[in-house]
Amino acid sequence: MKSTEQSKKWKGKPDATGHFGIFGGRFVPETLINALDQLTAAYRSLKRDRKFQKELAYYLAHYAGRPTPLYEAQNLSRALGRGLRVFLKREDLCHTGAHKINNTIGQGLLARYIGKKRIIAETGAGQHGVAAATTARLFGLSCDVYMGAEDIQRQALNVYKMGLLGARVIPVYSGSKTLKDATNEAIRDWVTNVDTTHYLLGSAVGPHPYPAMVRDFQSVIGRETKMQMRKMTRTLPDIMVACVGGGSNAIGFFHPFLDDRVKLIGVEAAGKGLNTKHHAASLRKGTIGVLHGMKSFVLQDPNGQVQLADSISAGLDYPSVGPEHALLKETGRVRYETATDEEALLGFHLLTLLEGIMPALEPAHAIGYLARRARSFPRASKIALCISGRGDKDLEVVRHSKMNSRSAH
Ligand SMILES: *Cc1c(COP(=O)(O)O)cnc(C)c1O
């Protein structure tokens, strides 16, 4: 672990130009720089605006259902042995079923304060699209969601939900017809309609100020966890574990603990294995590059062509990662590990059978990692793990996988 001296500086990140060390920044067309400057200024002032913060807290409590419980999973803990105590942060109990609503409420409210009547969003599996469309209803905004044509085919239910919520889903036919192409289209739309439109980005990625702003909106997860751990155990956790796609639930969970003596572990999707091309482990296997307006680790070939990410969980299926994670990896403050599709399925069944909690396949990676590595953790460690969302959306995938609950037993 790094000395407190070094990690104390974390509070000031990113720097004034939006850099986390060499990562982050703004790699966007000239026409967006002004919009990003305006957004940065608006966000900076709303961060200190008592009325905005009070309203945000109100919607998080009364609409999204916060604080979410911290639950000591005693059955899982017993099964892992070694006197380990596992505490689950239950983001699966948020309205719309995942942590994403924390960010969409924050940015939706911001859009209202700065007088933007329209939001646009990108979505892969449709989870962020549904959260954005939900928030648009709450705040009376119109909402267009860019989604790859391939993903539209695969995620019919979420497309239907967005329709019910009055959002327009715009199919993207370019490239691989998936999330990264949808993100490019959303950025393009924003360039054209920046006067009327707020781009509601779904993870702690993209050009400054998005990574810092999304982190701040998601940090409510970590702040609550800190208070709840203190109340339940009188101490902080020894170890914290969260899954990493773009990295928003993990950075929100970790951020309030960066200056504490807590071991932090991010779990990326190893898909069919790190030695195949079928994974989404951008921190473990990527190289430094530029994607979606930021410098970070990117899965790319030697010519800089972005590779397709692959994971059983759509939410982790992104070929890059937020710039703050890139720096946390470089400084060694957070350790980044992986879990395969198979380990995620195992994690899903384990939590379902032991605790009666069906996690989304994204946090099931964190459970799968924990199950594999528990033996190497110090005895009696207190482990806080973020269940970023619920499993309903993934049941078709689980049903058609080879692993059933019997083989998990
Ligand atoms: C979208 C999603 C993720 C991945 O996004 P992050 O920005 O890495 O948090 C993880 N879990 C769930 C349940 C999701 O819906």
Short mmCIF file of C-alpha atoms and ligand atoms in Angstrom, two decimals:
data_model
loop_
_atom_site.label_atom_id
_atom_site.label_comp_id
_atom_site.label_asym_id
_atom_site.label_seq_id
_atom_site.Cartn_x
_atom_site.Cartn_y
_atom_site.Cartn_z
CA MET A 1 0.00 0.00 0.00
CA LYS A 2 1.19 3.53 -0.76
CA SER A 3 1.96 5.89 2.09
CA THR A 4 -0.89 8.12 3.24
CA GLU A 5 1.26 11.05 2.21
CA GLN A 6 1.06 10.09 -1.42
CA SER A 7 -2.59 9.05 -1.46
CA LYS A 8 -3.67 12.21 0.41
CA LYS A 9 -3.13 14.09 -2.80
CA TRP A 10 -5.90 12.07 -4.37
CA LYS A 11 -8.62 14.48 -3.23
CA GLY A 12 -7.36 17.08 -5.70
CA LYS A 13 -7.67 14.90 -8.76
CA PRO A 14 -8.09 15.49 -11.64
CA ASP A 15 -5.93 18.59 -12.17
CA ALA A 16 -7.32 21.78 -13.72
CA THR A 17 -6.93 20.37 -17.24
CA GLY A 18 -8.84 17.22 -16.37
CA HIS A 19 -5.82 14.94 -16.17
CA PHE A 20 -5.30 12.05 -13.79
CA GLY A 21 -1.53 11.88 -14.20
CA ILE A 22 -1.06 11.34 -17.93
CA PHE A 23 -4.61 9.96 -18.29
CA GLY A 24 -7.92 11.64 -19.02
CA GLY A 25 -7.91 15.06 -20.67
CA ARG A 26 -10.06 16.05 -23.63
CA PHE A 27 -9.56 14.53 -27.04
CA VAL A 28 -12.58 15.98 -28.82
CA PRO A 29 -13.43 18.19 -31.81
CA GLU A 30 -12.78 21.91 -31.29
CA THR A 31 -16.55 22.58 -31.31
CA LEU A 32 -16.98 20.64 -28.07
CA ILE A 33 -14.28 22.35 -26.04
CA ASN A 34 -16.52 25.30 -25.33
CA ALA A 35 -19.39 23.02 -24.29
CA LEU A 36 -17.10 21.02 -22.01
CA ASP A 37 -15.82 24.26 -20.47
CA GLN A 38 -19.38 25.38 -19.79
CA LEU A 39 -20.29 22.02 -18.32
CA THR A 40 -17.19 22.07 -16.12
CA ALA A 41 -18.02 25.55 -14.83
CA ALA A 42 -21.69 24.66 -14.25
CA TYR A 43 -20.79 21.48 -12.42
CA ARG A 44 -18.16 23.20 -10.28
CA SER A 45 -20.67 25.77 -9.09
CA LEU A 46 -23.49 23.21 -8.54
CA LYS A 47 -21.12 21.09 -6.48
CA ARG A 48 -21.09 23.93 -3.94
CA ASP A 49 -24.74 24.94 -4.45
CA ARG A 50 -26.73 24.06 -1.32
CA LYS A 51 -30.07 24.04 -3.16
CA PHE A 52 -28.79 21.69 -5.86
CA GLN A 53 -27.21 19.34 -3.34
CA LYS A 54 -30.34 19.33 -1.21
CA GLU A 55 -32.51 18.52 -4.22
CA LEU A 56 -30.10 15.81 -5.34
CA ALA A 57 -30.20 14.22 -1.89
CA TYR A 58 -34.00 14.39 -1.96
CA TYR A 59 -34.33 12.48 -5.25
CA LEU A 60 -31.69 9.95 -4.28
CA ALA A 61 -33.58 9.21 -1.07
CA HIS A 62 -37.19 9.38 -2.18
CA TYR A 63 -36.98 8.35 -5.82
CA ALA A 64 -33.95 6.08 -6.12
CA GLY A 65 -34.32 4.51 -2.67
CA ARG A 66 -31.14 5.54 -0.88
CA PRO A 67 -29.40 4.77 1.32
CA THR A 68 -29.16 1.22 0.03
CA PRO A 69 -28.53 -1.39 2.73
CA LEU A 70 -25.16 -2.79 3.67
CA TYR A 71 -25.87 -6.45 4.35
CA GLU A 72 -23.57 -8.85 6.15
CA ALA A 73 -23.74 -12.02 4.08
CA GLN A 74 -23.26 -14.56 6.84
CA ASN A 75 -24.03 -17.64 4.76
CA LEU A 76 -21.55 -16.64 2.08
CA SER A 77 -18.99 -15.71 4.74
CA ARG A 78 -19.33 -19.12 6.41
CA ALA A 79 -18.97 -20.88 3.07
CA LEU A 80 -15.77 -18.95 2.33
CA GLY A 81 -14.36 -19.86 5.76
CA ARG A 82 -11.26 -18.42 7.47
CA GLY A 83 -13.45 -16.20 9.63
CA LEU A 84 -13.97 -13.84 6.70
CA ARG A 85 -16.87 -11.41 6.98
CA VAL A 86 -18.42 -10.26 3.72
CA PHE A 87 -20.57 -7.12 3.56
CA LEU A 88 -22.63 -6.51 0.43
CA LYS A 89 -23.48 -2.97 -0.67
CA ARG A 90 -26.91 -3.46 -2.16
CA GLU A 91 -27.03 -1.19 -5.24
CA ASP A 92 -29.25 -3.88 -6.76
CA LEU A 93 -32.04 -2.41 -4.62
CA CYS A 94 -31.90 0.99 -6.33
CA HIS A 95 -34.80 2.03 -8.56
CA THR A 96 -34.25 0.51 -12.05
CA GLY A 97 -32.08 -2.17 -10.47
CA ALA A 98 -28.54 -0.80 -10.50
CA HIS A 99 -26.22 2.00 -9.42
CA LYS A 100 -26.64 3.77 -12.78
CA ILE A 101 -29.58 5.82 -11.47
CA ASN A 102 -27.24 7.70 -9.05
CA ASN A 103 -25.49 9.23 -12.04
CA THR A 104 -28.55 9.80 -14.23
CA ILE A 105 -30.36 11.63 -11.42
CA GLY A 106 -27.27 13.78 -10.82
CA GLN A 107 -26.81 14.69 -14.47
CA GLY A 108 -30.56 14.95 -15.14
CA LEU A 109 -30.89 17.47 -12.35
CA LEU A 110 -27.83 19.30 -13.67
CA ALA A 111 -29.44 19.45 -17.14
CA ARG A 112 -32.50 21.05 -15.57
CA TYR A 113 -30.41 23.61 -13.67
CA ILE A 114 -28.49 24.66 -16.78
CA GLY A 115 -31.67 24.88 -18.82
CA LYS A 116 -31.12 22.00 -21.25
CA LYS A 117 -34.44 20.50 -22.28
CA ARG A 118 -33.09 17.45 -24.09
CA ILE A 119 -30.73 14.71 -22.99
CA ILE A 120 -28.97 12.17 -25.14
CA ALA A 121 -27.29 9.00 -23.96
CA GLU A 122 -25.36 6.03 -25.29
CA THR A 123 -26.20 2.54 -24.21
CA GLY A 124 -24.87 -0.97 -24.73
CA ALA A 125 -27.13 -3.46 -23.02
CA GLY A 126 -29.71 -0.77 -22.48
CA GLN A 127 -29.30 -0.41 -18.71
CA HIS A 128 -27.96 3.12 -18.89
CA GLY A 129 -30.53 3.94 -21.57
CA VAL A 130 -33.35 2.83 -19.29
CA ALA A 131 -31.92 4.78 -16.33
CA ALA A 132 -31.53 7.89 -18.51
CA ALA A 133 -35.05 7.54 -19.96
CA THR A 134 -36.44 7.08 -16.43
CA THR A 135 -34.69 10.22 -15.23
CA ALA A 136 -35.92 12.14 -18.28
CA ARG A 137 -39.50 11.41 -17.19
CA LEU A 138 -38.73 12.50 -13.65
CA PHE A 139 -37.35 15.85 -14.77
CA GLY A 140 -39.55 16.41 -17.83
CA LEU A 141 -36.77 16.21 -20.43
CA SER A 142 -36.88 14.73 -23.89
CA CYS A 143 -34.53 11.80 -24.34
CA ASP A 144 -32.80 10.20 -27.32
CA VAL A 145 -30.71 7.09 -26.78
CA TYR A 146 -28.06 5.89 -29.22
CA MET A 147 -27.74 2.14 -29.38
CA GLY A 148 -25.88 -0.19 -31.72
CA ALA A 149 -28.13 -2.08 -34.13
CA GLU A 150 -26.58 -5.33 -32.93
CA ASP A 151 -27.37 -4.49 -29.30
CA ILE A 152 -30.94 -3.50 -30.22
CA GLN A 153 -31.44 -7.03 -31.51
CA ARG A 154 -30.02 -8.59 -28.37
CA GLN A 155 -31.72 -6.35 -25.81
CA ALA A 156 -35.32 -6.24 -26.97
CA LEU A 157 -36.78 -5.86 -23.48
CA ASN A 158 -34.75 -2.77 -22.59
CA VAL A 159 -35.52 -1.24 -25.99
CA TYR A 160 -39.19 -1.79 -25.24
CA LYS A 161 -38.82 -0.25 -21.78
CA MET A 162 -37.17 2.87 -23.21
CA GLY A 163 -40.08 3.18 -25.63
CA LEU A 164 -42.59 2.91 -22.80
CA LEU A 165 -40.65 5.64 -21.01
CA GLY A 166 -41.09 7.92 -23.99
CA ALA A 167 -37.48 7.85 -25.15
CA ARG A 168 -36.46 7.53 -28.78
CA VAL A 169 -33.95 4.77 -29.43
CA ILE A 170 -31.72 5.63 -32.40
CA PRO A 171 -30.05 2.62 -34.02
CA VAL A 172 -26.37 2.89 -34.95
CA TYR A 173 -25.25 0.90 -37.97
CA SER A 174 -21.58 1.91 -38.12
CA GLY A 175 -18.58 -0.16 -37.03
CA SER A 176 -19.38 -3.14 -34.90
CA LYS A 177 -22.90 -1.78 -34.23
CA THR A 178 -22.30 -1.92 -30.48
CA LEU A 179 -21.59 0.39 -27.54
CA LYS A 180 -18.42 2.04 -28.78
CA ASP A 181 -20.14 3.04 -32.03
CA ALA A 182 -23.20 4.29 -30.16
CA THR A 183 -20.88 6.46 -28.03
CA ASN A 184 -19.30 7.96 -31.16
CA GLU A 185 -22.76 8.82 -32.52
CA ALA A 186 -23.87 10.39 -29.24
CA ILE A 187 -20.76 12.61 -29.26
CA ARG A 188 -21.54 13.58 -32.86
CA ASP A 189 -25.11 14.51 -31.95
CA TRP A 190 -23.84 16.63 -29.08
CA VAL A 191 -21.49 18.55 -31.37
CA THR A 192 -24.51 19.58 -33.46
CA ASN A 193 -27.05 20.24 -30.72
CA VAL A 194 -24.94 21.45 -27.86
CA ASP A 195 -27.08 24.55 -27.20
CA THR A 196 -30.21 22.59 -26.33
CA THR A 197 -28.82 19.23 -25.32
CA HIS A 198 -26.98 17.69 -22.39
CA TYR A 199 -25.00 14.55 -23.14
CA LEU A 200 -25.71 12.22 -20.22
CA LEU A 201 -22.70 9.90 -20.25
CA GLY A 202 -23.19 6.62 -18.43
CA SER A 203 -19.85 5.80 -16.83
CA ALA A 204 -16.74 7.45 -15.40
CA VAL A 205 -15.24 7.78 -18.89
CA GLY A 206 -15.08 10.34 -21.69
CA PRO A 207 -13.58 13.84 -21.83
CA HIS A 208 -13.18 16.03 -18.73
CA PRO A 209 -15.32 16.77 -16.69
CA TYR A 210 -17.25 13.49 -17.13
CA PRO A 211 -14.92 11.08 -15.30
CA ALA A 212 -14.75 13.34 -12.23
CA MET A 213 -18.42 14.33 -12.35
CA VAL A 214 -19.72 10.75 -12.70
CA ARG A 215 -17.33 9.68 -9.92
CA ASP A 216 -18.73 12.36 -7.64
CA PHE A 217 -22.33 11.32 -8.34
CA GLN A 218 -21.46 7.67 -7.69
CA SER A 219 -19.39 8.38 -4.57
CA VAL A 220 -22.59 8.28 -2.55
CA ILE A 221 -22.09 4.50 -2.66
CA GLY A 222 -18.74 4.70 -0.87
CA ARG A 223 -19.81 7.43 1.56
CA GLU A 224 -22.78 5.37 2.72
CA THR A 225 -20.64 2.24 2.94
CA LYS A 226 -18.16 4.04 5.17
CA MET A 227 -20.84 5.15 7.61
CA GLN A 228 -22.57 1.78 7.55
CA MET A 229 -19.34 -0.16 8.15
CA ARG A 230 -18.49 2.10 11.07
CA LYS A 231 -21.93 1.58 12.52
CA MET A 232 -21.92 -2.20 12.06
CA THR A 233 -18.29 -3.00 12.91
CA ARG A 234 -16.85 0.23 14.39
CA THR A 235 -14.09 0.05 11.78
CA LEU A 236 -13.50 0.30 8.06
CA PRO A 237 -13.36 -2.76 5.83
CA ASP A 238 -9.94 -4.37 5.32
CA ILE A 239 -10.65 -5.13 1.68
CA MET A 240 -13.11 -3.75 -0.85
CA VAL A 241 -14.04 -5.42 -4.12
CA ALA A 242 -16.02 -4.11 -7.10
CA CYS A 243 -16.42 -4.98 -10.77
CA VAL A 244 -14.97 -2.63 -13.39
CA GLY A 245 -16.52 -1.94 -16.79
CA GLY A 246 -16.16 1.77 -17.52
CA GLY A 247 -15.50 1.93 -13.81
CA SER A 248 -18.29 4.07 -12.32
CA ASN A 249 -19.58 1.77 -9.57
CA ALA A 250 -16.02 0.85 -8.57
CA ILE A 251 -14.72 4.43 -8.44
CA GLY A 252 -17.83 5.55 -6.53
CA PHE A 253 -17.34 2.73 -4.05
CA PHE A 254 -13.57 3.23 -3.67
CA HIS A 255 -13.19 6.98 -3.83
CA PRO A 256 -14.10 7.86 -0.22
CA PHE A 257 -11.56 5.22 0.92
CA LEU A 258 -8.57 6.21 -1.20
CA ASP A 259 -6.88 7.93 1.74
CA ASP A 260 -7.61 5.09 4.16
CA ARG A 261 -5.73 1.91 4.92
CA VAL A 262 -8.10 -0.25 2.93
CA LYS A 263 -7.04 -2.68 0.24
CA LEU A 264 -8.96 -1.98 -2.98
CA ILE A 265 -9.53 -4.56 -5.69
CA GLY A 266 -11.21 -3.94 -9.05
CA VAL A 267 -12.36 -6.96 -11.04
CA GLU A 268 -12.43 -6.81 -14.84
CA ALA A 269 -14.08 -9.31 -17.17
CA ALA A 270 -11.69 -11.99 -18.40
CA GLY A 271 -14.39 -13.35 -20.72
CA LYS A 272 -13.29 -16.65 -22.21
CA GLY A 273 -9.77 -16.11 -20.84
CA LEU A 274 -7.04 -13.46 -20.89
CA ASN A 275 -5.06 -15.44 -23.44
CA THR A 276 -7.92 -15.38 -25.92
CA LYS A 277 -9.13 -12.24 -27.72
CA HIS A 278 -12.47 -12.66 -26.01
CA HIS A 279 -12.25 -10.55 -22.87
CA ALA A 280 -12.81 -6.98 -21.68
CA ALA A 281 -9.77 -6.56 -19.41
CA SER A 282 -8.57 -3.15 -20.63
CA LEU A 283 -6.47 -2.44 -17.53
CA ARG A 284 -4.82 -5.84 -17.47
CA LYS A 285 -4.33 -6.34 -21.20
CA GLY A 286 -4.84 -2.97 -22.87
CA THR A 287 -2.27 -0.38 -23.91
CA ILE A 288 -2.35 3.38 -23.52
CA GLY A 289 -4.43 5.07 -26.18
CA VAL A 290 -7.27 7.48 -26.88
CA LEU A 291 -10.93 6.56 -27.11
CA HIS A 292 -14.14 8.54 -26.59
CA GLY A 293 -12.32 11.74 -25.78
CA MET A 294 -9.96 10.44 -23.09
CA LYS A 295 -6.52 8.93 -22.75
CA SER A 296 -6.60 5.62 -20.92
CA PHE A 297 -5.94 1.94 -21.34
CA VAL A 298 -7.59 0.67 -24.51
CA LEU A 299 -7.93 -2.78 -26.04
CA GLN A 300 -6.37 -2.11 -29.43
CA ASP A 301 -4.15 -3.74 -31.99
CA PRO A 302 -0.62 -2.42 -32.69
CA ASN A 303 -2.09 -0.07 -35.33
CA GLY A 304 -4.40 1.52 -32.80
CA GLN A 305 -7.52 -0.20 -34.14
CA VAL A 306 -9.90 -0.63 -31.23
CA GLN A 307 -10.66 -4.26 -30.56
CA LEU A 308 -14.04 -5.64 -29.65
CA ALA A 309 -14.46 -6.36 -25.97
CA ASP A 310 -16.17 -9.59 -25.04
CA SER A 311 -17.85 -10.56 -21.79
CA ILE A 312 -20.86 -12.55 -20.66
CA SER A 313 -22.03 -9.38 -18.94
CA ALA A 314 -22.96 -6.55 -21.28
CA GLY A 315 -22.09 -3.91 -18.68
CA LEU A 316 -18.44 -4.92 -18.56
CA ASP A 317 -18.19 -5.22 -22.33
CA TYR A 318 -16.29 -1.97 -23.00
CA PRO A 319 -12.84 -1.80 -24.65
CA SER A 320 -11.49 0.93 -22.36
CA VAL A 321 -11.82 2.17 -18.78
CA GLY A 322 -12.08 5.45 -16.90
CA PRO A 323 -8.84 7.48 -16.60
CA GLU A 324 -8.89 7.59 -12.80
CA HIS A 325 -8.66 3.80 -12.72
CA ALA A 326 -5.76 3.99 -15.17
CA LEU A 327 -3.87 6.19 -12.69
CA LEU A 328 -4.92 4.09 -9.69
CA LYS A 329 -3.45 1.11 -11.48
CA GLU A 330 -0.22 2.93 -12.30
CA THR A 331 0.27 4.13 -8.71
CA GLY A 332 -0.62 0.70 -7.34
CA ARG A 333 -3.28 2.12 -5.03
CA VAL A 334 -5.89 -0.24 -6.51
CA ARG A 335 -5.16 -3.77 -7.65
CA TYR A 336 -6.95 -4.91 -10.78
CA GLU A 337 -7.81 -8.57 -11.09
CA THR A 338 -10.10 -10.49 -13.41
CA ALA A 339 -12.80 -13.15 -13.44
CA THR A 340 -13.87 -15.23 -16.42
CA ASP A 341 -17.41 -15.73 -17.76
CA GLU A 342 -17.45 -19.08 -16.03
CA GLU A 343 -16.36 -17.64 -12.68
CA ALA A 344 -19.05 -14.97 -12.99
CA LEU A 345 -21.70 -17.64 -13.53
CA LEU A 346 -20.36 -19.49 -10.52
CA GLY A 347 -20.55 -16.26 -8.52
CA PHE A 348 -24.14 -15.73 -9.66
CA HIS A 349 -25.25 -19.18 -8.52
CA LEU A 350 -23.26 -19.01 -5.30
CA LEU A 351 -24.89 -15.78 -4.14
CA THR A 352 -28.32 -16.91 -5.30
CA LEU A 353 -28.15 -20.23 -3.45
CA LEU A 354 -26.42 -19.01 -0.30
CA GLU A 355 -28.14 -15.68 0.24
CA GLY A 356 -31.22 -15.61 -1.99
CA ILE A 357 -29.78 -12.62 -3.83
CA MET A 358 -29.52 -12.81 -7.63
CA PRO A 359 -26.77 -10.41 -8.65
CA ALA A 360 -26.33 -8.98 -12.13
CA LEU A 361 -23.58 -10.79 -14.02
CA GLU A 362 -21.31 -7.74 -13.65
CA PRO A 363 -20.97 -7.91 -9.84
CA ALA A 364 -21.13 -11.71 -10.12
CA HIS A 365 -17.54 -11.30 -11.44
CA ALA A 366 -16.58 -9.79 -8.08
CA ILE A 367 -18.24 -12.67 -6.23
CA GLY A 368 -16.56 -15.20 -8.52
CA TYR A 369 -13.19 -13.56 -7.92
CA LEU A 370 -13.79 -13.58 -4.16
CA ALA A 371 -14.74 -17.26 -4.20
CA ARG A 372 -11.54 -18.13 -6.07
CA ARG A 373 -9.20 -16.00 -3.96
CA ALA A 374 -10.76 -16.07 -0.48
CA ARG A 375 -8.16 -18.60 0.69
CA SER A 376 -5.38 -16.07 0.09
CA PHE A 377 -7.02 -13.30 2.17
CA PRO A 378 -5.81 -12.73 5.74
CA ARG A 379 -7.94 -14.53 8.32
CA ALA A 380 -10.99 -12.67 9.65
CA SER A 381 -10.72 -9.95 7.00
CA LYS A 382 -13.75 -7.73 6.66
CA ILE A 383 -14.59 -7.50 2.98
CA ALA A 384 -17.01 -4.98 1.47
CA LEU A 385 -18.25 -5.91 -1.98
CA CYS A 386 -20.42 -3.81 -4.28
CA ILE A 387 -23.44 -5.58 -5.76
CA SER A 388 -23.85 -3.00 -8.51
CA GLY A 389 -27.13 -4.38 -9.85
CA ARG A 390 -29.71 -7.12 -9.78
CA GLY A 391 -29.76 -10.21 -11.97
CA ASP A 392 -33.20 -10.08 -13.60
CA LYS A 393 -31.82 -8.66 -16.84
CA ASP A 394 -29.38 -11.57 -17.16
CA LEU A 395 -31.61 -14.55 -16.51
CA GLU A 396 -31.86 -15.50 -20.20
CA VAL A 397 -28.06 -15.62 -20.39
CA VAL A 398 -27.87 -17.65 -17.21
CA ARG A 399 -30.57 -20.01 -18.43
CA HIS A 400 -28.79 -20.69 -21.70
CA SER A 401 -25.36 -21.17 -20.14
CA LYS A 402 -23.99 -24.59 -19.51
CA MET A 403 -23.72 -24.02 -15.80
CA ASN A 404 -26.86 -24.53 -13.77
CA SER A 405 -27.43 -24.29 -10.07
CA ARG A 406 -26.66 -27.97 -9.64
CA SER A 407 -23.12 -27.64 -10.92
CA ALA A 408 -22.59 -24.63 -8.65
CA HIS A 409 -23.57 -26.66 -5.60
C1 LIG B 1 -23.41 -0.85 -16.34
C2 LIG B 1 -23.16 -1.75 -15.20
C3 LIG B 1 -21.85 -2.00 -14.72
C4 LIG B 1 -20.62 -1.46 -15.37
O1 LIG B 1 -20.47 -0.09 -15.35
P1 LIG B 1 -19.43 0.65 -14.41
O2 LIG B 1 -19.41 2.02 -14.96
O3 LIG B 1 -18.11 -0.06 -14.53
O4 LIG B 1 -19.95 0.57 -13.03
C5 LIG B 1 -21.70 -2.79 -13.60
N1 LIG B 1 -22.76 -3.37 -13.00
C6 LIG B 1 -24.02 -3.15 -13.43
C7 LIG B 1 -25.13 -3.82 -12.71
C8 LIG B 1 -24.26 -2.36 -14.54
O5 LIG B 1 -25.52 -2.18 -14.97
#
